[in-house]
Coordinates of C-alpha atoms in Angstrom, one line a residue:
M18 CA 221.5 69.9 8.5
F19 CA 220.9 66.8 6.3
F20 CA 222.5 68.5 3.3
G21 CA 225.2 70.0 5.5
Y22 CA 226.3 66.6 6.8
M23 CA 226.3 65.3 3.3
F24 CA 228.8 68.0 2.2
V25 CA 231.0 67.5 5.2
D26 CA 231.7 63.9 4.2
V27 CA 231.3 64.1 0.4
M28 CA 235.1 63.5 -0.1
S29 CA 235.6 61.1 2.8
P30 CA 235.0 57.9 0.7
L31 CA 237.2 59.3 -2.1
Q32 CA 240.6 59.5 -0.3
S33 CA 242.4 57.2 -2.6
L34 CA 240.8 58.9 -5.7
V35 CA 241.9 62.3 -4.4
N36 CA 245.4 60.9 -3.9
T37 CA 245.6 59.6 -7.5
K38 CA 243.7 62.3 -9.3
L39 CA 244.6 65.4 -7.4
G40 CA 247.9 64.4 -6.0
W41 CA 247.0 64.9 -2.3
S42 CA 249.1 63.0 0.2
P43 CA 247.6 61.5 3.4
E44 CA 249.0 64.5 5.3
A45 CA 247.5 67.0 2.8
F46 CA 244.2 65.2 3.1
G47 CA 244.5 65.5 6.9
Y48 CA 245.1 69.2 6.6
Y49 CA 242.1 69.5 4.4
A50 CA 239.9 67.6 6.8
G51 CA 241.0 69.7 9.7
A52 CA 240.5 73.0 7.8
E53 CA 236.8 72.8 8.4
Y54 CA 237.3 73.9 11.9
M55 CA 240.2 76.3 11.7
L56 CA 238.5 79.7 11.9
N57 CA 236.1 78.3 14.5
V58 CA 239.1 77.4 16.7
F59 CA 240.5 80.9 16.4
G60 CA 237.4 82.6 17.8
F61 CA 234.7 82.6 15.1
L62 CA 232.5 80.2 17.0
I63 CA 232.5 82.4 20.1
L64 CA 231.5 85.3 17.9
A65 CA 228.8 83.1 16.3
G66 CA 227.3 82.4 19.7
I67 CA 227.2 86.1 20.5
I68 CA 225.6 86.8 17.2
L69 CA 223.0 84.1 17.8
D70 CA 222.1 85.5 21.3
K71 CA 222.0 89.1 20.1
M72 CA 220.3 88.6 16.6
G73 CA 218.2 85.4 17.1
V74 CA 217.8 82.1 15.3
R75 CA 216.3 83.6 12.1
F76 CA 219.1 86.0 11.2
T77 CA 221.9 83.7 12.3
G78 CA 220.5 80.6 10.6
T79 CA 220.1 82.3 7.3
L80 CA 223.6 83.8 7.6
S81 CA 225.1 80.4 8.4
A82 CA 223.3 78.6 5.5
S83 CA 224.6 81.3 3.1
V84 CA 228.1 81.0 4.4
M85 CA 228.0 77.2 3.9
F86 CA 226.9 77.6 0.3
I87 CA 229.7 80.2 -0.4
G88 CA 232.4 77.9 1.1
A89 CA 231.1 74.9 -0.9
C90 CA 231.3 76.9 -4.2
I91 CA 235.0 77.8 -3.4
K92 CA 235.8 74.1 -2.7
L93 CA 234.1 73.0 -5.9
Y94 CA 236.1 75.5 -7.9
A95 CA 239.3 74.3 -6.3
I96 CA 238.9 70.7 -7.5
S97 CA 237.5 71.6 -10.9
S98 CA 239.3 71.7 -14.3
L99 CA 238.8 75.5 -14.3
F100 CA 241.2 75.8 -11.5
A101 CA 243.7 73.1 -12.4
G102 CA 246.7 74.5 -14.2
S103 CA 245.6 78.1 -13.9
A104 CA 247.9 80.9 -12.8
F105 CA 246.2 80.9 -9.4
D106 CA 246.9 77.2 -9.1
Q107 CA 250.5 77.6 -10.0
W108 CA 251.0 80.4 -7.5
L109 CA 249.3 78.4 -4.7
S110 CA 251.4 75.4 -5.5
S111 CA 254.7 77.4 -5.5
W112 CA 254.8 77.6 -1.7
W113 CA 254.4 74.9 0.9
V114 CA 254.8 72.4 -1.9
E115 CA 253.8 69.4 0.2
M116 CA 250.2 70.6 -0.1
P117 CA 249.1 71.1 -3.7
G118 CA 247.3 74.3 -4.8
S119 CA 244.0 72.5 -5.2
A120 CA 244.3 71.2 -1.6
K121 CA 245.0 74.7 -0.3
L122 CA 242.1 76.3 -2.0
A123 CA 239.7 73.4 -1.1
A124 CA 240.8 73.7 2.5
F125 CA 240.1 77.4 2.4
G126 CA 236.6 76.8 1.0
F127 CA 236.1 74.0 3.6
T128 CA 237.1 76.5 6.3
I129 CA 234.4 79.0 5.1
F130 CA 231.9 76.2 4.9
G131 CA 232.9 75.0 8.4
C132 CA 232.2 78.4 9.9
G133 CA 228.7 78.3 8.5
C134 CA 228.1 74.7 9.4
E135 CA 229.1 75.0 13.1
M136 CA 227.1 78.3 13.3
A137 CA 224.2 76.3 11.9
G138 CA 224.7 73.6 14.5
I139 CA 224.4 75.9 17.5
T140 CA 221.5 77.8 15.8
V141 CA 219.5 74.6 15.2
S142 CA 220.1 73.5 18.8
K143 CA 218.8 76.8 20.2
A144 CA 215.9 76.9 17.8
I145 CA 214.8 73.4 19.0
A146 CA 215.3 74.4 22.6
K147 CA 213.1 77.4 21.9
W148 CA 210.3 75.5 20.2
F149 CA 210.3 72.5 22.6
E150 CA 211.0 74.2 26.0
G151 CA 209.3 72.1 28.7
K152 CA 208.3 69.5 26.2
E153 CA 209.9 66.6 24.3
M154 CA 213.2 68.5 23.8
A155 CA 215.5 65.4 23.7
L156 CA 213.2 63.6 21.3
A157 CA 213.1 66.6 19.0
M158 CA 216.9 67.0 19.1
G159 CA 217.2 63.2 18.6
V160 CA 215.0 63.3 15.5
E161 CA 217.0 66.3 14.1
M162 CA 220.3 64.4 14.7
A163 CA 218.9 61.3 13.2
I164 CA 218.0 63.1 10.0
A165 CA 221.5 64.7 9.9
R166 CA 223.1 61.3 10.4
L167 CA 221.1 60.0 7.4
G168 CA 223.0 62.5 5.4
V169 CA 226.2 60.7 6.2
F170 CA 224.7 57.4 5.1
A171 CA 223.4 59.0 1.9
V172 CA 226.7 60.6 0.9
L173 CA 228.8 57.5 1.7
S174 CA 226.4 55.6 -0.6
L175 CA 226.2 58.2 -3.4
S176 CA 229.7 59.8 -3.5
P177 CA 231.7 56.9 -4.9
R178 CA 228.9 56.0 -7.3
L179 CA 228.6 59.6 -8.6
A180 CA 232.3 59.8 -9.0
D181 CA 232.3 56.5 -11.1
W182 CA 229.0 57.0 -13.0
M183 CA 229.3 60.6 -14.0
G184 CA 233.0 60.2 -14.6
K185 CA 232.3 58.0 -17.6
N186 CA 234.9 55.3 -16.8
D187 CA 237.3 58.0 -15.6
P188 CA 236.3 58.6 -12.0
S189 CA 236.2 62.3 -10.8
V190 CA 235.8 64.0 -7.5
V191 CA 233.9 66.9 -9.1
P192 CA 230.4 65.4 -9.7
P193 CA 229.7 64.4 -6.0
V194 CA 230.9 67.7 -4.7
A195 CA 228.9 69.6 -7.3
F196 CA 225.8 67.6 -6.4
C197 CA 226.1 68.4 -2.7
T198 CA 226.7 72.0 -3.4
V199 CA 223.4 72.2 -5.1
L200 CA 221.8 70.5 -2.1
L201 CA 223.2 73.2 0.1
L202 CA 221.4 75.9 -1.9
I203 CA 218.2 73.9 -1.4
G204 CA 219.0 73.8 2.3
L205 CA 219.3 77.6 2.4
I206 CA 215.9 77.9 0.8
C207 CA 214.5 75.5 3.5
Y208 CA 215.8 77.6 6.3
V209 CA 214.3 80.8 4.8
V210 CA 210.9 79.0 4.9
F211 CA 211.5 78.2 8.6
T212 CA 212.1 81.8 9.4
F213 CA 208.5 82.6 8.5
M214 CA 207.3 79.8 10.7
D215 CA 209.5 81.1 13.6
T216 CA 208.0 84.6 13.1
N217 CA 204.5 83.1 13.5
L218 CA 205.6 81.3 16.7
D219 CA 206.8 84.6 18.2
K220 CA 203.4 86.2 17.4
Q221 CA 201.6 83.3 19.0
L222 CA 203.8 83.6 22.1
G223 CA 203.4 87.4 22.2
A224 CA 207.2 87.7 22.0
S225 CA 209.2 90.7 20.8
A226 CA 210.4 91.1 17.2
N227 CA 213.5 89.1 17.9
G228 CA 211.8 86.6 20.1
E229 CA 214.9 85.6 21.9
G230 CA 214.4 85.2 25.6
E231 CA 212.9 87.1 28.5
E232 CA 216.2 88.7 29.6
E233 CA 218.6 90.6 27.4
F234 CA 221.9 88.8 26.7
K235 CA 225.0 90.5 28.2
L236 CA 228.5 89.8 27.0
S237 CA 229.6 89.6 30.6
D238 CA 227.4 86.5 31.1
V239 CA 229.8 84.5 28.9
G240 CA 232.5 84.9 31.6
G241 CA 230.4 83.0 34.0
L242 CA 230.5 79.9 31.8
F243 CA 234.3 79.7 32.0
K244 CA 234.0 79.6 35.8
S245 CA 231.8 76.5 35.8
R246 CA 233.6 73.2 36.5
L247 CA 230.6 71.3 35.2
F248 CA 230.7 73.2 31.9
W249 CA 234.3 72.4 31.3
I250 CA 233.8 68.7 32.1
I251 CA 231.0 68.6 29.5
A252 CA 233.1 70.5 27.0
L253 CA 236.1 68.3 27.4
L254 CA 234.1 65.1 27.2
C255 CA 232.5 66.5 24.0
V256 CA 235.9 67.3 22.3
L257 CA 237.5 64.0 23.2
Y258 CA 234.5 61.9 22.1
Y259 CA 233.8 63.8 18.8
S260 CA 237.5 63.9 17.9
A261 CA 237.4 60.1 17.8
I262 CA 234.2 60.1 15.6
F263 CA 234.2 62.8 12.9
P264 CA 237.9 62.3 11.9
F265 CA 237.2 58.6 11.8
Q266 CA 234.5 59.2 9.2
R267 CA 237.1 61.0 7.0
F268 CA 239.6 58.2 7.1
G269 CA 237.4 55.2 7.7
T270 CA 236.7 54.3 4.1
N271 CA 240.4 54.0 3.3
M272 CA 241.1 52.2 6.6
L273 CA 238.6 49.5 5.6
Q274 CA 239.8 49.4 2.1
C275 CA 243.4 48.8 3.3
N276 CA 242.5 46.2 6.0
L277 CA 239.9 44.3 4.1
H278 CA 241.5 44.6 0.6
I279 CA 238.3 45.7 -1.0
S280 CA 237.3 48.5 -3.4
E281 CA 236.6 52.0 -2.4
T282 CA 232.9 51.6 -3.1
Q283 CA 232.7 48.4 -1.1
A284 CA 234.5 50.1 1.8
A285 CA 232.1 53.1 1.7
D286 CA 229.2 50.7 1.6
L287 CA 230.4 49.2 4.9
L288 CA 231.1 52.5 6.5
R289 CA 227.8 54.0 5.5
W290 CA 226.1 51.8 8.1
F291 CA 227.9 53.7 10.9
P292 CA 225.3 56.5 11.1
I293 CA 222.4 54.0 10.8
G294 CA 222.7 52.9 14.5
A295 CA 222.6 56.6 15.5
L296 CA 219.7 57.3 13.1
C297 CA 217.6 54.5 14.5
L298 CA 218.4 54.8 18.2
T299 CA 218.8 58.5 18.8
P300 CA 215.0 59.4 18.6
P301 CA 213.9 56.6 21.0
L302 CA 216.8 57.4 23.3
G303 CA 215.6 61.0 23.3
Y304 CA 212.1 59.8 24.2
F305 CA 213.7 57.7 27.0
L306 CA 215.7 60.6 28.3
D307 CA 212.6 62.9 28.3
R308 CA 210.6 60.5 30.5
V309 CA 213.2 58.4 32.4
G310 CA 216.5 60.2 32.3
R311 CA 219.9 58.5 32.8
G312 CA 221.8 60.9 30.6
A313 CA 225.1 60.8 32.6
T314 CA 225.0 57.0 32.6
M315 CA 224.5 57.0 28.8
L316 CA 227.6 59.1 28.4
M317 CA 229.7 56.5 30.2
I318 CA 228.3 53.6 28.2
G319 CA 228.8 55.4 24.9
S320 CA 232.4 56.2 25.7
L321 CA 233.2 52.6 26.7
L322 CA 231.7 51.3 23.4
L323 CA 233.8 53.9 21.5
I324 CA 237.0 52.5 23.1
C325 CA 236.2 48.9 22.3
C326 CA 235.3 49.7 18.6
H327 CA 238.5 51.6 17.9
L328 CA 240.6 48.9 19.5
I329 CA 239.0 46.3 17.2
F330 CA 239.8 48.5 14.2
A331 CA 243.4 49.0 15.4
L332 CA 244.3 45.5 16.5
A333 CA 241.7 42.8 15.6
L334 CA 240.6 43.8 12.1
P335 CA 244.2 43.8 10.6
A336 CA 244.8 40.3 12.1
F337 CA 241.4 38.9 11.2
P338 CA 240.2 40.8 8.1
S339 CA 236.5 40.0 8.1
Q340 CA 233.8 42.1 6.6
G341 CA 231.4 40.7 9.1
L342 CA 233.6 41.8 12.0
A343 CA 234.0 45.2 10.4
L344 CA 230.3 45.7 9.9
A345 CA 229.4 44.6 13.4
T346 CA 232.0 47.0 14.9
I347 CA 230.7 49.8 12.7
I348 CA 227.1 49.2 13.9
V349 CA 228.2 49.2 17.5
L350 CA 230.1 52.4 17.0
G351 CA 226.9 53.9 15.6
I352 CA 225.1 52.8 18.8
S353 CA 227.8 54.7 20.7
F354 CA 227.2 57.7 18.5
S355 CA 223.6 57.6 19.4
L356 CA 224.1 57.3 23.2
V357 CA 226.5 60.2 23.7
P358 CA 224.9 63.0 21.5
A359 CA 221.4 62.0 22.6
A360 CA 222.4 62.5 26.3
L361 CA 224.9 65.4 25.8
W362 CA 223.1 68.1 23.9
P363 CA 219.7 68.1 25.7
S364 CA 221.6 68.4 29.0
V365 CA 222.9 71.8 28.1
P366 CA 219.5 73.7 28.2
K367 CA 218.8 72.0 31.5
V368 CA 221.7 73.6 33.2
M369 CA 222.2 76.9 31.2
D370 CA 220.2 80.2 31.4
S371 CA 218.3 80.6 28.2
R372 CA 219.6 84.1 27.6
Y373 CA 223.1 82.8 26.9
L374 CA 222.2 79.3 25.7
G375 CA 223.6 80.2 22.3
S376 CA 226.9 81.2 23.8
A377 CA 227.0 78.1 25.9
Y378 CA 226.5 75.9 22.8
S379 CA 229.1 77.9 20.9
L380 CA 231.7 77.6 23.6
I381 CA 231.2 73.9 23.8
F382 CA 231.4 73.7 20.0
W383 CA 234.5 75.9 20.1
V384 CA 236.3 73.5 22.4
Q385 CA 235.1 70.6 20.2
N386 CA 236.4 72.3 17.1
I387 CA 239.9 72.6 18.6
G388 CA 240.0 68.8 18.6
L389 CA 238.3 68.4 15.2
F390 CA 240.9 70.8 13.8
G391 CA 244.0 69.2 15.3
I392 CA 243.2 65.5 15.4
P393 CA 242.8 65.0 11.6
I394 CA 246.2 66.7 11.1
I395 CA 247.8 64.6 13.7
F396 CA 246.1 61.5 12.3
G397 CA 247.3 62.2 8.8
A398 CA 250.8 62.8 10.0
M399 CA 250.8 59.6 12.0
L400 CA 249.4 57.7 9.0
E401 CA 252.2 59.1 6.7
A402 CA 254.9 58.4 9.3
S403 CA 253.6 54.8 9.7
N404 CA 253.8 54.2 6.0
Q405 CA 257.1 55.6 4.8
G406 CA 257.9 54.3 1.4
V407 CA 254.3 53.0 0.7
T408 CA 253.1 54.5 -2.5
D409 CA 249.8 52.5 -2.9
P410 CA 247.0 54.3 -0.9
T411 CA 245.2 50.9 -0.6
Q412 CA 248.1 49.4 1.3
Y413 CA 248.4 51.7 4.3
D414 CA 248.9 50.4 7.9
Y415 CA 246.3 52.1 10.1
T416 CA 247.2 50.5 13.5
N417 CA 248.9 53.4 15.2
P418 CA 246.5 56.1 14.0
M419 CA 243.5 54.0 15.1
L420 CA 245.1 53.6 18.6
L421 CA 245.1 57.4 18.8
F422 CA 241.2 57.3 18.5
A423 CA 241.1 54.6 21.2
G424 CA 243.2 56.7 23.5
L425 CA 240.9 59.7 23.1
G426 CA 238.0 57.4 24.1
I427 CA 239.7 56.4 27.3
V428 CA 240.2 60.0 28.4
A429 CA 236.5 60.7 27.4
L430 CA 235.4 57.8 29.6
F431 CA 237.3 59.4 32.5
F432 CA 235.4 62.7 32.1
A433 CA 232.1 60.8 31.7
I434 CA 232.7 59.0 35.0
W435 CA 233.7 62.3 36.7
L436 CA 230.5 63.8 35.4
K437 CA 228.5 60.9 36.8
V438 CA 230.1 61.2 40.2
L439 CA 229.5 64.9 40.4
D440 CA 225.9 64.5 39.3
T441 CA 225.3 61.8 42.0
R442 CA 227.0 63.9 44.7
N443 CA 225.5 67.3 43.9
G444 CA 222.2 66.5 42.2
Y445 CA 222.6 68.5 39.0
G446 CA 219.8 66.4 37.4
L447 CA 221.6 65.1 34.4
D448 CA 220.3 61.6 35.2
K449 CA 216.7 62.9 35.7
P450 CA 214.0 63.1 33.0
N451 CA 213.9 66.2 30.8
I452 CA 210.2 66.7 31.2
K453 CA 209.8 68.1 34.7
S454 CA 208.3 71.0 36.6
D455 CA 209.8 74.5 36.7
N456 CA 210.6 73.9 40.4
D457 CA 213.0 71.1 39.5
A458 CA 215.0 73.2 37.0
V459 CA 218.7 73.1 37.6
R460 CA 220.9 76.0 36.6
L461 CA 224.7 76.4 36.5
D462 CA 224.7 80.1 37.2
G463 CA 226.2 79.9 40.7
E464 CA 228.1 76.6 40.3
A465 CA 231.9 76.9 40.3

């Protein structure tokens, strides 16, 4: 997951370089950014959840890591000199001319990668739920998320420097993408090693060959999830919150560059501190959730912090261009990004039957991917519409697009409050500790 998160954002701090070297407009960059989630939106994630529940974490994880690597190779080829000017490039560029051929093929590779990456996300979540059932599940998920967030910090630090250093005074997008592609191959090897560990766990537990739950998964079980009001509140809260986070990572470097009038590397160095708050706080928050609880309350606080931060980026930072203000806001946004995931993901195993836990995660990720697919496209279109006639990518006005993120946070806060009210009224246990007796387990099976 560390290497996967690095590849997701490897081109995020290079938006202005992509504009000048590859000829991608902000709208084309937005389409590329949203492409990661396209096939997931159109049903692949639901299929991935079913594969996970039927085939288990070992098969599905290996498959997902392989698909990530294949997609990365396609994207690397798309931005390389081997593709530039080729007959394939000319054909791709001949239609929908607003999006260059390199952007189209890179978006396709990113789509393939995204299928594997989201499948890996639900697989890792189910694997942790399996290994830490009845134990420190939130802490385990928090540590995993912290390591993944470290990948964002690492790539925002490395990507601009690899582009400059290996470009030999002629910066190139290729070196950082190639570097992260190799890391994905190493990640695939890491997961293969894990499959042997998981096999040993099944033998210790006396589980079956697949080792996936006491009851067999049935496709009809998925229908029950759609009837759950609580499930939909969690899913909608998830899509609104994450749609104001991950697309921000794609455009954040250029936003800081434009508002603060600094270099791309300096802007990336500021933005790289965003995941550090999540990295440092998510594991202790998981420990707190395991023993004290207050998950629903954390969701409200995290959503409120998200709104405040994006309003500062939209309104205060352009008026008062201060690197200190930008850094403080980025760190607070990172704190928000630790509160919400730390509380959200461990809540799902508490309220879902284990035999379709993979499908539950996949459906939540599916709803999330709808937003992550559409919002970057909308954001890129808003950015281009707000900067008609502006040819310098370091002079864009980000006010209106950043207000879009703040608006998403406001609606997310509404769902967080609704979730808190329902939890208080009906006693779902979302504010209770994760470590508890079997008699206290809460299930969604009959909730409508």
